[in-house]
XYZ file of C-alpha atoms in Angstrom:
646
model
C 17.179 -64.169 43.649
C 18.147 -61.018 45.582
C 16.085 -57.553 43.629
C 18.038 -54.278 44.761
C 16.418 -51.700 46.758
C 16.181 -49.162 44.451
C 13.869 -50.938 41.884
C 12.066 -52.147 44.642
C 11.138 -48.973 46.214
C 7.776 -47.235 45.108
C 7.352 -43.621 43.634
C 5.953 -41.440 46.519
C 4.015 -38.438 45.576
C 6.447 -35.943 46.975
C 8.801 -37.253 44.406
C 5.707 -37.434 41.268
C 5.229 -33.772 42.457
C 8.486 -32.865 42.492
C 8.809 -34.292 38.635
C 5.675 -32.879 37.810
C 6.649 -29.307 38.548
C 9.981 -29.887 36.981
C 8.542 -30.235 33.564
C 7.487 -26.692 31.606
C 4.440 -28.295 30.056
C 2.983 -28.241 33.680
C 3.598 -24.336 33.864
C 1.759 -23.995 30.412
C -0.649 -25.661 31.149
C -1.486 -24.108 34.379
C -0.579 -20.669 32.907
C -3.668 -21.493 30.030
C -6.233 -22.763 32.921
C -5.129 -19.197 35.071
C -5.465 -17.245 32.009
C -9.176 -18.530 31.335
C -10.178 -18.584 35.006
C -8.957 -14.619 34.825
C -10.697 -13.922 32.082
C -14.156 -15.500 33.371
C -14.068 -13.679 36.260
C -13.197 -10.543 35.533
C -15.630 -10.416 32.553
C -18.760 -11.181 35.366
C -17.690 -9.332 38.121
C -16.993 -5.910 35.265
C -20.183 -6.496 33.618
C -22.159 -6.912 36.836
C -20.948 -3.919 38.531
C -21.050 -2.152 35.217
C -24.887 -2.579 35.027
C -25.609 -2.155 38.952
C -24.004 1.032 38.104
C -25.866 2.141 35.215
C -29.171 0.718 36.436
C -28.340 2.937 39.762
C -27.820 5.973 37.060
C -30.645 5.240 34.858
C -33.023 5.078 37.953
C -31.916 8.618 39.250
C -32.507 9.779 35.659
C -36.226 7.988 34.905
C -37.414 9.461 38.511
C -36.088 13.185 36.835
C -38.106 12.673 33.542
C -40.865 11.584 35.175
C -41.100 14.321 37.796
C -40.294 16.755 34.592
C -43.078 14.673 32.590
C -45.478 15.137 35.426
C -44.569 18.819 35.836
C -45.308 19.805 32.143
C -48.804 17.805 32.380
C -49.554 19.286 35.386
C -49.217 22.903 34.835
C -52.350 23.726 33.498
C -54.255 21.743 35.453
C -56.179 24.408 37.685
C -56.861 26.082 34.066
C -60.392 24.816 32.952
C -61.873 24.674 36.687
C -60.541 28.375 36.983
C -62.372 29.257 33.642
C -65.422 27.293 34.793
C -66.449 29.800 37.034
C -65.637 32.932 34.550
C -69.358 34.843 34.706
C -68.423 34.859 30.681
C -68.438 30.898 30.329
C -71.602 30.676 33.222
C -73.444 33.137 30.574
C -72.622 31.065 27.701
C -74.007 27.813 29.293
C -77.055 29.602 30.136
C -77.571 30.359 26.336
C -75.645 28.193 24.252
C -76.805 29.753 20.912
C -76.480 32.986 21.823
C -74.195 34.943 18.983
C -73.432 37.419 21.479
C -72.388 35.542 24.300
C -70.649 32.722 22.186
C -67.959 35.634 20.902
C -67.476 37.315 24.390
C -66.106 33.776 25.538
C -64.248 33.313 22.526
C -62.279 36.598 22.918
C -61.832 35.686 26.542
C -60.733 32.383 25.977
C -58.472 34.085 23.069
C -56.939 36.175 25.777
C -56.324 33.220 28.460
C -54.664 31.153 26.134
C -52.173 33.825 25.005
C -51.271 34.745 28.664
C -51.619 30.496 29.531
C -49.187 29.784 26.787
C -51.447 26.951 25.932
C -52.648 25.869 22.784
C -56.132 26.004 22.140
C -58.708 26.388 24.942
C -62.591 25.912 24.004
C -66.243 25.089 25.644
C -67.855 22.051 24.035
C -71.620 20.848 24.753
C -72.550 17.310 26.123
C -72.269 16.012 22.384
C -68.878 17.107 22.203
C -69.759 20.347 19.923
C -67.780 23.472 19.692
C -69.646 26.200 21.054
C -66.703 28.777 21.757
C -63.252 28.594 20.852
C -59.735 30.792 21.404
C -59.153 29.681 17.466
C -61.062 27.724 15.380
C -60.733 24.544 15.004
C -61.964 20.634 14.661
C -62.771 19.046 17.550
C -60.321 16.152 18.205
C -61.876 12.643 17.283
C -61.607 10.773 20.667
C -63.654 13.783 22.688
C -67.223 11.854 22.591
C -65.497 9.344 24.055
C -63.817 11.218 26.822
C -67.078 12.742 27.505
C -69.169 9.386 27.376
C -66.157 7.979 29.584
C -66.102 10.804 32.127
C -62.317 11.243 31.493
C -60.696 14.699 33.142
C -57.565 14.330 30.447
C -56.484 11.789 27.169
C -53.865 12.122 25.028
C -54.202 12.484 21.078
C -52.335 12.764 18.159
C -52.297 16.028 15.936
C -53.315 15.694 12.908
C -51.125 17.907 11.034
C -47.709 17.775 12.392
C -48.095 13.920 14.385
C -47.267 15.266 17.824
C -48.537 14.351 20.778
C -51.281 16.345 22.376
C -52.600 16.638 25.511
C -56.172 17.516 26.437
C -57.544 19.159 30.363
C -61.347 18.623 30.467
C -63.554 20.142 33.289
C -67.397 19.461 33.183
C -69.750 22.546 32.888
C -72.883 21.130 35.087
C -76.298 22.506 35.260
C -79.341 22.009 38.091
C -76.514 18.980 38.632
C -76.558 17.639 35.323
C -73.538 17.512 32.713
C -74.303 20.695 29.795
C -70.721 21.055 28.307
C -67.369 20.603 29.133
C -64.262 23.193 29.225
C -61.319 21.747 27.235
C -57.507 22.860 27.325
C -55.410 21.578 24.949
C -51.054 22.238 24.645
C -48.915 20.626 22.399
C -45.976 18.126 23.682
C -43.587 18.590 21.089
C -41.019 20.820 23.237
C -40.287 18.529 25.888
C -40.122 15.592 22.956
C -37.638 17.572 21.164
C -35.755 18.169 24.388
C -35.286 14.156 24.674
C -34.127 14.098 21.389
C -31.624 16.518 21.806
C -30.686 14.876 24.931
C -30.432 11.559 22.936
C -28.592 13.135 20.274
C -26.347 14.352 22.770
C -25.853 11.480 24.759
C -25.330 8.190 22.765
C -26.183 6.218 25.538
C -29.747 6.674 26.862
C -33.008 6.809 24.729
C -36.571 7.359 26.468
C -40.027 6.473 25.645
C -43.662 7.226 26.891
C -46.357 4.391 26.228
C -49.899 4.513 26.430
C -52.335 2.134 27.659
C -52.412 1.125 24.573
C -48.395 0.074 24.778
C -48.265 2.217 21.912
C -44.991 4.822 21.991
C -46.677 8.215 21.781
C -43.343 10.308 22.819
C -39.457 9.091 22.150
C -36.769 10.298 22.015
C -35.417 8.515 18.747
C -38.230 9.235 15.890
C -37.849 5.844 14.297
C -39.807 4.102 17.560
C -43.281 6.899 17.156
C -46.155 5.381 17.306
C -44.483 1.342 17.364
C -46.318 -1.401 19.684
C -44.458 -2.483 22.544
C -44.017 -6.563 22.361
C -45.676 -8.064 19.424
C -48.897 -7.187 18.023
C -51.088 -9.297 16.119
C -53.005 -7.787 12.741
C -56.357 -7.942 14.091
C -54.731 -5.347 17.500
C -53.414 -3.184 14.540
C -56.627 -2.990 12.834
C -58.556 -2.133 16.275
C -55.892 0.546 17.216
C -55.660 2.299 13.857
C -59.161 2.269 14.211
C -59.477 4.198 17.390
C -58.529 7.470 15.791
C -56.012 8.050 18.576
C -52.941 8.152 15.377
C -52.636 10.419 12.696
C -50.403 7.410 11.011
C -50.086 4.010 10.198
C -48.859 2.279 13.258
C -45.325 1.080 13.364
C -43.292 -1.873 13.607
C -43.098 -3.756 16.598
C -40.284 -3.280 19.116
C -38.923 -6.202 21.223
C -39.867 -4.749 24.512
C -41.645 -6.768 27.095
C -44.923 -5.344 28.415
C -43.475 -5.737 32.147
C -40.056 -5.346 33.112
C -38.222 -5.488 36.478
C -39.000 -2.144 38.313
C -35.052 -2.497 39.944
C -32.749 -3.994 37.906
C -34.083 -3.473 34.761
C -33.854 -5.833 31.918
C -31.576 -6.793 28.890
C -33.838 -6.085 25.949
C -32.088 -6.044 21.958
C -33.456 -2.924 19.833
C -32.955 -1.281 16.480
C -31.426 2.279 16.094
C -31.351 4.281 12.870
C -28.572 4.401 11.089
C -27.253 1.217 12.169
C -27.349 -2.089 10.751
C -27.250 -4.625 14.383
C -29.685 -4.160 17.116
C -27.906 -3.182 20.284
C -28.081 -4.178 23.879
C -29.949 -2.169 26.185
C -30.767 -1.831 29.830
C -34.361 -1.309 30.044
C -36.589 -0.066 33.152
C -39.712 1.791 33.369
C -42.054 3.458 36.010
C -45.511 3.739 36.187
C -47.133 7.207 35.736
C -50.695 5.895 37.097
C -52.490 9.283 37.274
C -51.936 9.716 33.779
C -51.806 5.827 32.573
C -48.479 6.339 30.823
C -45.165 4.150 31.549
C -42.367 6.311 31.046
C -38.989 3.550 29.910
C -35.703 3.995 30.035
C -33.037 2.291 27.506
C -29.540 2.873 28.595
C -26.771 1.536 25.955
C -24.676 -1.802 27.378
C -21.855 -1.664 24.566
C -19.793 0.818 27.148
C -20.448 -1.622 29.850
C -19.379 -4.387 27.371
C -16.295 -3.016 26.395
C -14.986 -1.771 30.086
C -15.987 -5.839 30.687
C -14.143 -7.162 27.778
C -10.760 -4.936 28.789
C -11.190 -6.055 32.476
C -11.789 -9.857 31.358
C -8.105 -9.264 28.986
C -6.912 -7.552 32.040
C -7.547 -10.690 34.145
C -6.116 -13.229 31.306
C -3.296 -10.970 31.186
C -2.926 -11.337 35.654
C -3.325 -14.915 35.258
C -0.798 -14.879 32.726
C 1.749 -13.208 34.383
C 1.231 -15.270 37.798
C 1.542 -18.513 35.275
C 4.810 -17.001 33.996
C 6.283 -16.177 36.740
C 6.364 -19.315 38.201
C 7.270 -20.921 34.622
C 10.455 -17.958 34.931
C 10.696 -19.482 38.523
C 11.336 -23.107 37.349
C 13.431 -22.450 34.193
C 15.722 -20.471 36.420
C 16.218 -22.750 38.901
C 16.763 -25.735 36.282
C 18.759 -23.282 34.154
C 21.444 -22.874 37.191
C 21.464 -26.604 37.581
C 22.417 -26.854 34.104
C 24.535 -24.350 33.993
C 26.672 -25.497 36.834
C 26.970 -28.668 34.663
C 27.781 -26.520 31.221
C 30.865 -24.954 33.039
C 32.665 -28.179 32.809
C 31.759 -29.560 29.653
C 32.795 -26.036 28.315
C 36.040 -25.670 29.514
C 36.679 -29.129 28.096
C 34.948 -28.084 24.963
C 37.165 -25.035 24.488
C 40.063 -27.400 25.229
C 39.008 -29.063 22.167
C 37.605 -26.035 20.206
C 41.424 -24.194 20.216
C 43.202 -27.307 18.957
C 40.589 -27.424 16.158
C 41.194 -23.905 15.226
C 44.575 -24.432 15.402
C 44.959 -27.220 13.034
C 42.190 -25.377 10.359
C 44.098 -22.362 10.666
C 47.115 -23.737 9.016
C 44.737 -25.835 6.660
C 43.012 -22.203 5.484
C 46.468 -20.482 5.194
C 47.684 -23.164 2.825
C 44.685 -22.925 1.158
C 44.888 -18.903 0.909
C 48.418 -19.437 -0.362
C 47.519 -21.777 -3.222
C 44.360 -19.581 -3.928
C 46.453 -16.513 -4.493
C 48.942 -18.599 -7.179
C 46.158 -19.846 -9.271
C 44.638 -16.050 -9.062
C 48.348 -14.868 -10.123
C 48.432 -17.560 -12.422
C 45.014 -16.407 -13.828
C 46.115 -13.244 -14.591
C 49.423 -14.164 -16.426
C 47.012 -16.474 -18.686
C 44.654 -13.910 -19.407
C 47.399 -11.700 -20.108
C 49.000 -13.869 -22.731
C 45.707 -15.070 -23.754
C 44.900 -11.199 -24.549
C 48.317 -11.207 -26.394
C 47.987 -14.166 -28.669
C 44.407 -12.734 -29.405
C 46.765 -9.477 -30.878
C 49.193 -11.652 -32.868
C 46.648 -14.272 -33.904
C 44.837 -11.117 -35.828
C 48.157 -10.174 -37.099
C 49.213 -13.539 -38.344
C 45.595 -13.198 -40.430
C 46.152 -10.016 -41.728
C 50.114 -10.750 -42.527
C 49.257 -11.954 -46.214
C 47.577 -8.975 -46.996
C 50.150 -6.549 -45.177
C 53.127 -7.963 -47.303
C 51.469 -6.923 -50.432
C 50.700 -3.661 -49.038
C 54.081 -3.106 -48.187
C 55.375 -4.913 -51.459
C 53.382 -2.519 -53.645
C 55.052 0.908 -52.404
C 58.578 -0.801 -52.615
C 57.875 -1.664 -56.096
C 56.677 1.562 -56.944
C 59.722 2.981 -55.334
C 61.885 1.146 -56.977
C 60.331 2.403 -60.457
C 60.578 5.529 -59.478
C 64.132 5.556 -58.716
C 64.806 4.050 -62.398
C 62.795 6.570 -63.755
C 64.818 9.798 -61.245
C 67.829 8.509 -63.056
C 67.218 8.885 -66.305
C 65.364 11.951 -65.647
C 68.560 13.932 -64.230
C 70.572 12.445 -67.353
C 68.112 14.000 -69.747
C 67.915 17.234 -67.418
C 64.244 16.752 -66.206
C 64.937 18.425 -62.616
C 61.295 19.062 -62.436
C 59.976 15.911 -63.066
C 63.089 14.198 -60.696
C 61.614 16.426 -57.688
C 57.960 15.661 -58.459
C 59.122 11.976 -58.506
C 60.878 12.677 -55.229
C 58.142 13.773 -53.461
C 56.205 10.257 -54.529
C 59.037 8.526 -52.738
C 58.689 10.471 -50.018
C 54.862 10.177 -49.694
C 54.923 6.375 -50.021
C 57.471 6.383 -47.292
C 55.697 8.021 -45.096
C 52.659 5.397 -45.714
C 54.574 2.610 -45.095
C 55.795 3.936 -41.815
C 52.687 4.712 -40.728
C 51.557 1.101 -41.297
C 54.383 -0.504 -39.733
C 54.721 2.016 -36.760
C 50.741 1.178 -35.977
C 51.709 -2.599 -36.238
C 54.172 -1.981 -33.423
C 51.488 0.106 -31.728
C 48.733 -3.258 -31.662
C 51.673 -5.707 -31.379
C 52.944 -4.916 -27.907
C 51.591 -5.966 -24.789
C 48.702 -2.824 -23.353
C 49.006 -1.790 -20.000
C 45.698 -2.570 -18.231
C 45.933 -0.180 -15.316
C 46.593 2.662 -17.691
C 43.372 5.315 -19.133
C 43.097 8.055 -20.556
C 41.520 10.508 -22.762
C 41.375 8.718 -25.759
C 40.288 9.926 -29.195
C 37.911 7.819 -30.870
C 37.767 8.960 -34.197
C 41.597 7.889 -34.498
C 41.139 4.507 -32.779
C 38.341 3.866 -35.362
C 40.811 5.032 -38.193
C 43.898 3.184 -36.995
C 42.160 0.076 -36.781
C 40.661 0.088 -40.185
C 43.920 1.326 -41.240
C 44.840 -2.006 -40.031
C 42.459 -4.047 -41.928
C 42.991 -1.454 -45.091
C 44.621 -4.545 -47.128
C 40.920 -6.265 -46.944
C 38.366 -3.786 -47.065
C 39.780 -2.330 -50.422
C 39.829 -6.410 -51.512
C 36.391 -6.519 -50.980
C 35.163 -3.026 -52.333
C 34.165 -2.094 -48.550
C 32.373 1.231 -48.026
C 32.151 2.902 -44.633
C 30.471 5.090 -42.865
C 32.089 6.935 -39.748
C 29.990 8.810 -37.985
C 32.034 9.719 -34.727
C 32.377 13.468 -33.523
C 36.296 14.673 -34.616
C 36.354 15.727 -31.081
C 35.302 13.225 -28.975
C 37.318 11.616 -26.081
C 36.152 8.563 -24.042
C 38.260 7.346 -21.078
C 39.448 4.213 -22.043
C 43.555 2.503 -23.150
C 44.063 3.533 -26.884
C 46.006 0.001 -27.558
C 42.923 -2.390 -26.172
C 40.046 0.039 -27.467
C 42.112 -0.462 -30.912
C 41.878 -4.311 -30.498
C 38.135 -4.574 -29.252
C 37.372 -2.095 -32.753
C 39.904 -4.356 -34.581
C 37.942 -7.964 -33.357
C 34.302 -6.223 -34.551
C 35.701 -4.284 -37.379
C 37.610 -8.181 -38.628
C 34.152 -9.760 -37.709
C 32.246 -7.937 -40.058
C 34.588 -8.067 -42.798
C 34.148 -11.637 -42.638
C 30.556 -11.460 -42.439
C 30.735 -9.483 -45.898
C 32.308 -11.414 -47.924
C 29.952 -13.348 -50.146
C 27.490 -10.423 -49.716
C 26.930 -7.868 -52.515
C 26.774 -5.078 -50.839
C 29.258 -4.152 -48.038
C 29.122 -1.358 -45.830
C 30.163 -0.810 -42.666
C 28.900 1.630 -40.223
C 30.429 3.381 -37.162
C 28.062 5.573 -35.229
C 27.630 7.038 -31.623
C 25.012 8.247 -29.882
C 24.991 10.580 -26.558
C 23.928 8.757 -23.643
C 22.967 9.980 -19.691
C 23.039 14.044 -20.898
C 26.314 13.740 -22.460
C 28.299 12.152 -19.898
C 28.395 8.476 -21.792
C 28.706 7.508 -25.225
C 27.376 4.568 -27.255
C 29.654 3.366 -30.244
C 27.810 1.169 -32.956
C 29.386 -0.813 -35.170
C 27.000 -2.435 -37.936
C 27.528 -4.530 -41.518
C 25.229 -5.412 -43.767
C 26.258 -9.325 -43.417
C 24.195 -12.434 -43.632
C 24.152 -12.435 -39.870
C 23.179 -14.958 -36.972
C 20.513 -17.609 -35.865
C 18.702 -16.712 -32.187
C 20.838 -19.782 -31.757
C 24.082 -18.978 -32.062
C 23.199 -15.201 -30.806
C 22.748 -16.612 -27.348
C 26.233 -18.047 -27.717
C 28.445 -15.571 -29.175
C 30.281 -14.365 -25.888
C 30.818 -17.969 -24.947
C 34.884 -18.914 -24.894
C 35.702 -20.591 -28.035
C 32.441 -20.555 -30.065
C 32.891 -19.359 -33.432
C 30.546 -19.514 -36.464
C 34.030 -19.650 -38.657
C 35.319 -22.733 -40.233
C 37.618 -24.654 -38.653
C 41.204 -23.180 -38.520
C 40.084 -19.398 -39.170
C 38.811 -18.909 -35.565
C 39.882 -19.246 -31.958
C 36.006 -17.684 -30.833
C 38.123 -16.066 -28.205
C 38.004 -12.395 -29.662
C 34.243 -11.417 -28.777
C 35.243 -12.788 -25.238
C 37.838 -10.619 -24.850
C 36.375 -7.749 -26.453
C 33.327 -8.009 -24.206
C 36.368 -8.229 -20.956
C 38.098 -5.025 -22.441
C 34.813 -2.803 -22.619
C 34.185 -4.077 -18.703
C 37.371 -3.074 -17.321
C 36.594 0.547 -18.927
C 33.114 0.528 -17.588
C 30.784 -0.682 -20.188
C 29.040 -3.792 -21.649
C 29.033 -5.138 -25.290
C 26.180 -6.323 -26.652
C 25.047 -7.829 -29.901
C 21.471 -7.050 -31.389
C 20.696 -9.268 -34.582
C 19.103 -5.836 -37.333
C 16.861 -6.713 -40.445
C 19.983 -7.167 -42.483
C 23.526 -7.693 -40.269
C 24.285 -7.397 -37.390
C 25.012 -4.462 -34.915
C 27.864 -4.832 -31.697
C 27.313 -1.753 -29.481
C 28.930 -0.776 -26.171
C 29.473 2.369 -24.080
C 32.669 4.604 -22.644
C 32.325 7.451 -20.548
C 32.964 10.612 -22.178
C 36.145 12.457 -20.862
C 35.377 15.968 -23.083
C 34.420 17.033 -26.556
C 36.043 19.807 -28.796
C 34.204 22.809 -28.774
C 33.532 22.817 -32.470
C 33.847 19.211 -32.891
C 31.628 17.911 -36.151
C 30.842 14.110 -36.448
C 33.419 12.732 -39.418
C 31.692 12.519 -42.711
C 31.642 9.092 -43.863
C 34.542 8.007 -45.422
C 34.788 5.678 -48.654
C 37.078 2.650 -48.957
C 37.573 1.514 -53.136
C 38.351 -1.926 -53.429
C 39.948 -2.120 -56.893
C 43.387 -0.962 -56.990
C 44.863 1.266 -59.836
C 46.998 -0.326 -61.877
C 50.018 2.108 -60.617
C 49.738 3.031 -56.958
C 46.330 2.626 -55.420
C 43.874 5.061 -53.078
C 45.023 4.850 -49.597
C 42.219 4.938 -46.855
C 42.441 8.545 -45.675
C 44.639 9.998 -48.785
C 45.609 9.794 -52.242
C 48.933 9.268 -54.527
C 49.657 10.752 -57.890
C 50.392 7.778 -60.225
C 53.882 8.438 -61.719
């Protein structure tokens, strides 16, 4: 069995490499592992140099508040061994309870601590009491103690306001033994309020001063006074509230180590007012030995964060770019291979593509062709539909129109008899009056045919006008005169005499002769029948709403939701296409409005709306007009006049 060659032969790794950096997953993936690697670094090497720079900062600025803390301490520190040798003081320590001698010094201590700017300045004996004073004044609680403990300075609290104070003590000796001591005494609070300004100003540095006690006797931020440094337990509490050195309760404990690295500094987390989180701070101190204070520094790391956090997106964003690049790289290079390939299968496609079009060109034309007959088609229907709408309301009202035109003729012809034998007896008065009947009943019957003529023949869609409305509303019922007078129908027209609506006077005639038939039906086992015709001014006069109500038994919800469906009808069978509320509803469209139906408490009402072309300056809405059903025995009420009977 012979194998071929090329399913012998194995995969080398030039050819796995050269599939693996053919596929874009490789690129992603690589683009991901940059992106990370970019962000790593960029983060550490940002946040490193951030803090080598602000613990280089925050070193320059602890040496400058120490120097300035040693500098304010140190000012007055010449001040008692200068006064020790006053001849004033020397006198005093010679005779301690002399009255005399006891206000001399206190006038000239008085004087030196006005021109000193200190605060108080006073001579104490061995026991620690007062024996002179610039002011007076209690002696602070932790001077037995200095004394006993040979201390030239401590710091203490004031009573009153909770600043710190610090005292300058210089022994008063005597045939070499201790008689008194010389004590100045000036208030810290200025340079305190100048770090608090400072922090105020400066978001991003607080300072603190701790005792040997690690308790904070000067801060910048008030909240931290008098807190312990690390954790203290409740028996250290008791012992340092005890020692008199605090006016106040002592407060909570801040997370601060006790020793921190002199160059670096160290990451400590600490509360600020006003803010919810503890922040990240830098924190480095230095050692004020001389006066057994550490002075600490706190420099705020969110800056140094956030320039870390943009460098580290910064980085993501480099690694990104390298990763797309060579992703843009390879998806170019394949692109061009595959494009080299698309040219052909194009060309070959388009080949195909124009044939295509070709043959459902001629497929779309036929189909635009036959589309345009059914649409002509469409038209005609609806056209003829709209006409045998017209004639099927004539063919209903036929019956009733033959008697109306029967009666007159009748009448006529009895009139006529009666002319004769007037002019034989000589009655010329009576043959004229008689005349004039003729004439009148003439006239009526014209005007019933001519309007016949008028709703028989086919409307002209594309044509509108200015239409009266009060006259469409009065030939229409004119049309239906033969059965609202069988029915004892009363209406009520309310329409302004001058009102014109843009509509065709022929279909507004049929949409008014459809609602006007509809009610009449709906009347006629009721026992009362009125009909009302009302408008109302819509959109500040510019459209007009025509209501047509009857006081008929109405519909169901039912058949409400139906009644401008083709061929519904609530009729009986044979008296009803159910095409004329259809093509009423089509009618008021094509002039711009809808019809509606709204079921009232007893009837119905149809309403739609016309725009309004103009109204007659001194137009008045048409009184209502009443319609008498039972006809006289000789010659009848018409609708909108009145014969004589002969």
């Amino acid at each position: 069995m012979v194998v071929s060659s090329s399913f012998s032969r194995p995969r080398t790794p030039a050819l796995r490499l050269r599939r693996l950096l053919s596929r874009p997953g490789f690129y992603l993936f690589a683009t991901g592992l940059l992106m990370v690697l970019g962000f790593v670094l960029a983060h550490r090497l940002s946040e490193r140099s951030g803090r080598e720079q602000l613990s280089a900062l925050s070193t320059e600025r602890l040496e400058l508040y120490a120097s300035n803390l040693a500098a304010e301490l140190g000012r007055h520190a010449s001040l008692p061994s200068l006064l020790a040798i006053d001849p004033t003081l020397q006198a005093l320590i010679l005779s301690p309870q002399d009255a005399e001698r006891r206000r001399l010094a206190s006038q000239m201590l008085a004087r030196v601590n006005v021109r000193a700017g200190t605060h108080q300045i006073f001579v104490a004996d061995a026991q620690g009491q007062v024996l002179s004073a610039s002011e007076g004044l209690t002696p602070p609680a932790r001077l037995p103690e200095a004394l006993a403990q040979g201390r030239s300075h401590f710091f203490a609290a004031d009573p009153g306001t909770g600043s710190t104070d610090f005292y300058l003590l210089h022994p008063l000796r005597q045939a070499n033994r201790p008689v008194g001591v010389i004590v100045v005494r000036f208030n810290l609070a200025p340079l305190e309020a100048t770090w608090v300004d400072l922090g105020l100003r400066s978001q991003g540095e607080r300072i603190l001063v701790a005792d040997d006690q690690d308790v904070v006797i000067m801060s910048s931020v008030q909240a931290w006074k008098y807190a312990v440094l690390d954790h203290a337990d409740p028996s250290r509490r008791q012992a340092l509230q005890a020692s008199a050195r605090y006016p106040q309760a002592i407060g909570p404990d801040l997370d601060l180590p006790v020793t921190l690295e002199v160059h670096q500094g160290q990451q400590v987390q600490l509360p600020l007012p006003g803010i919810s989180a503890s922040r990240p701070m830098l924190a480095q101190q230095r050692q004020l030995v001389p006066l057994g204070l550490r002075l600490v520094a706190l420099s705020d790391l969110t800056e140094v964060r956030q320039r870390a956090q943009l460098a580290a997106w910064g980085g993501a964003a480099f690694g990104a770019s390298i990763g797309l690049l060579a992703l843009y790289l390879s998806s170019r290079r394949r692109a061009l291979r595959q494009l080299f390939k698309a040219q052909t299968d194009l060309q070959q496609t388009h080949a195909q593509l124009e044939q295509l079009v070709d043959s459902r060109t001629a497929e779309l034309r036929q189909t635009n062709d036959a589309l345009k007959s059914q649409i002509a088609q469409r038209l005609q229907t609806e056209g003829e539909l709209l006409q045998a709408s017209k004639l099927a309301v004539l063919g209903q009202m036929s019956a009733g129109l033959s008697h109306e035109v029967n009666q007159p003729l009748t009448a006529l012809r009895a009139l006529a008899r009666n002319s004769i034998r007037l002019l034989e007896s000589g009655r010329q008065d009576a043959v004229a009056a008689n005349l004039q009947i003729m004439d009148d009943m003439v006239e009526r019957m014209s005007q019933i045919t001519r309007q016949l003529k008028s709703f028989a023949r086919k409307a002209d869609e594309q044509v509108t006008g200015a239409v009266p409305l009060l006259d469409c509303v009065r030939n229409a019922l004119l049309l239906l005169e033969h059965r609202s007078r069988a029915l004892d129908l009363q209406a009520d027209i309310t329409v302004p005499a001058g009102l014109r609506v843009r509509a065709e006077a022929n279909r507004l005639e049929q949409v008014l002769v459809n609602l006007f038939g509809n009610a009449i039906d709906a009347m006629q086992n009721e026992p009362e029948r009125l009909l009302q015709v009302q408008t109302v001014s819509l959109d500040a006069g510019r459209r007009v709403l025509v209501k047509v109500q009857d006081s008929g038994a109405g519909v169901s919800d039912e058949q409400l939701q139906h009644l401008f469906e083709p061929f519904f009808t609530t009729k009986p069978a044979g008296e009803g296409l159910g095409l004329g509320l259809v093509i009423s509803a089509k009618i008021v469209h094509e002039f711009g409005g809808t019809l509606r139906a709204e079921r009232l408490q007893h009837g119905m009402s149809f309403e739609f709306d016309l725009a309004v072309d103009r109204i007659a300056p001194h137009g008045q809405a048409e009184p209502a007009l009443p319609l008498e059903g039972a006809e006289r025995a000789r010659g009848g009420p018409a609708l909108f006049g009145e014969h004589q009977d002969v």
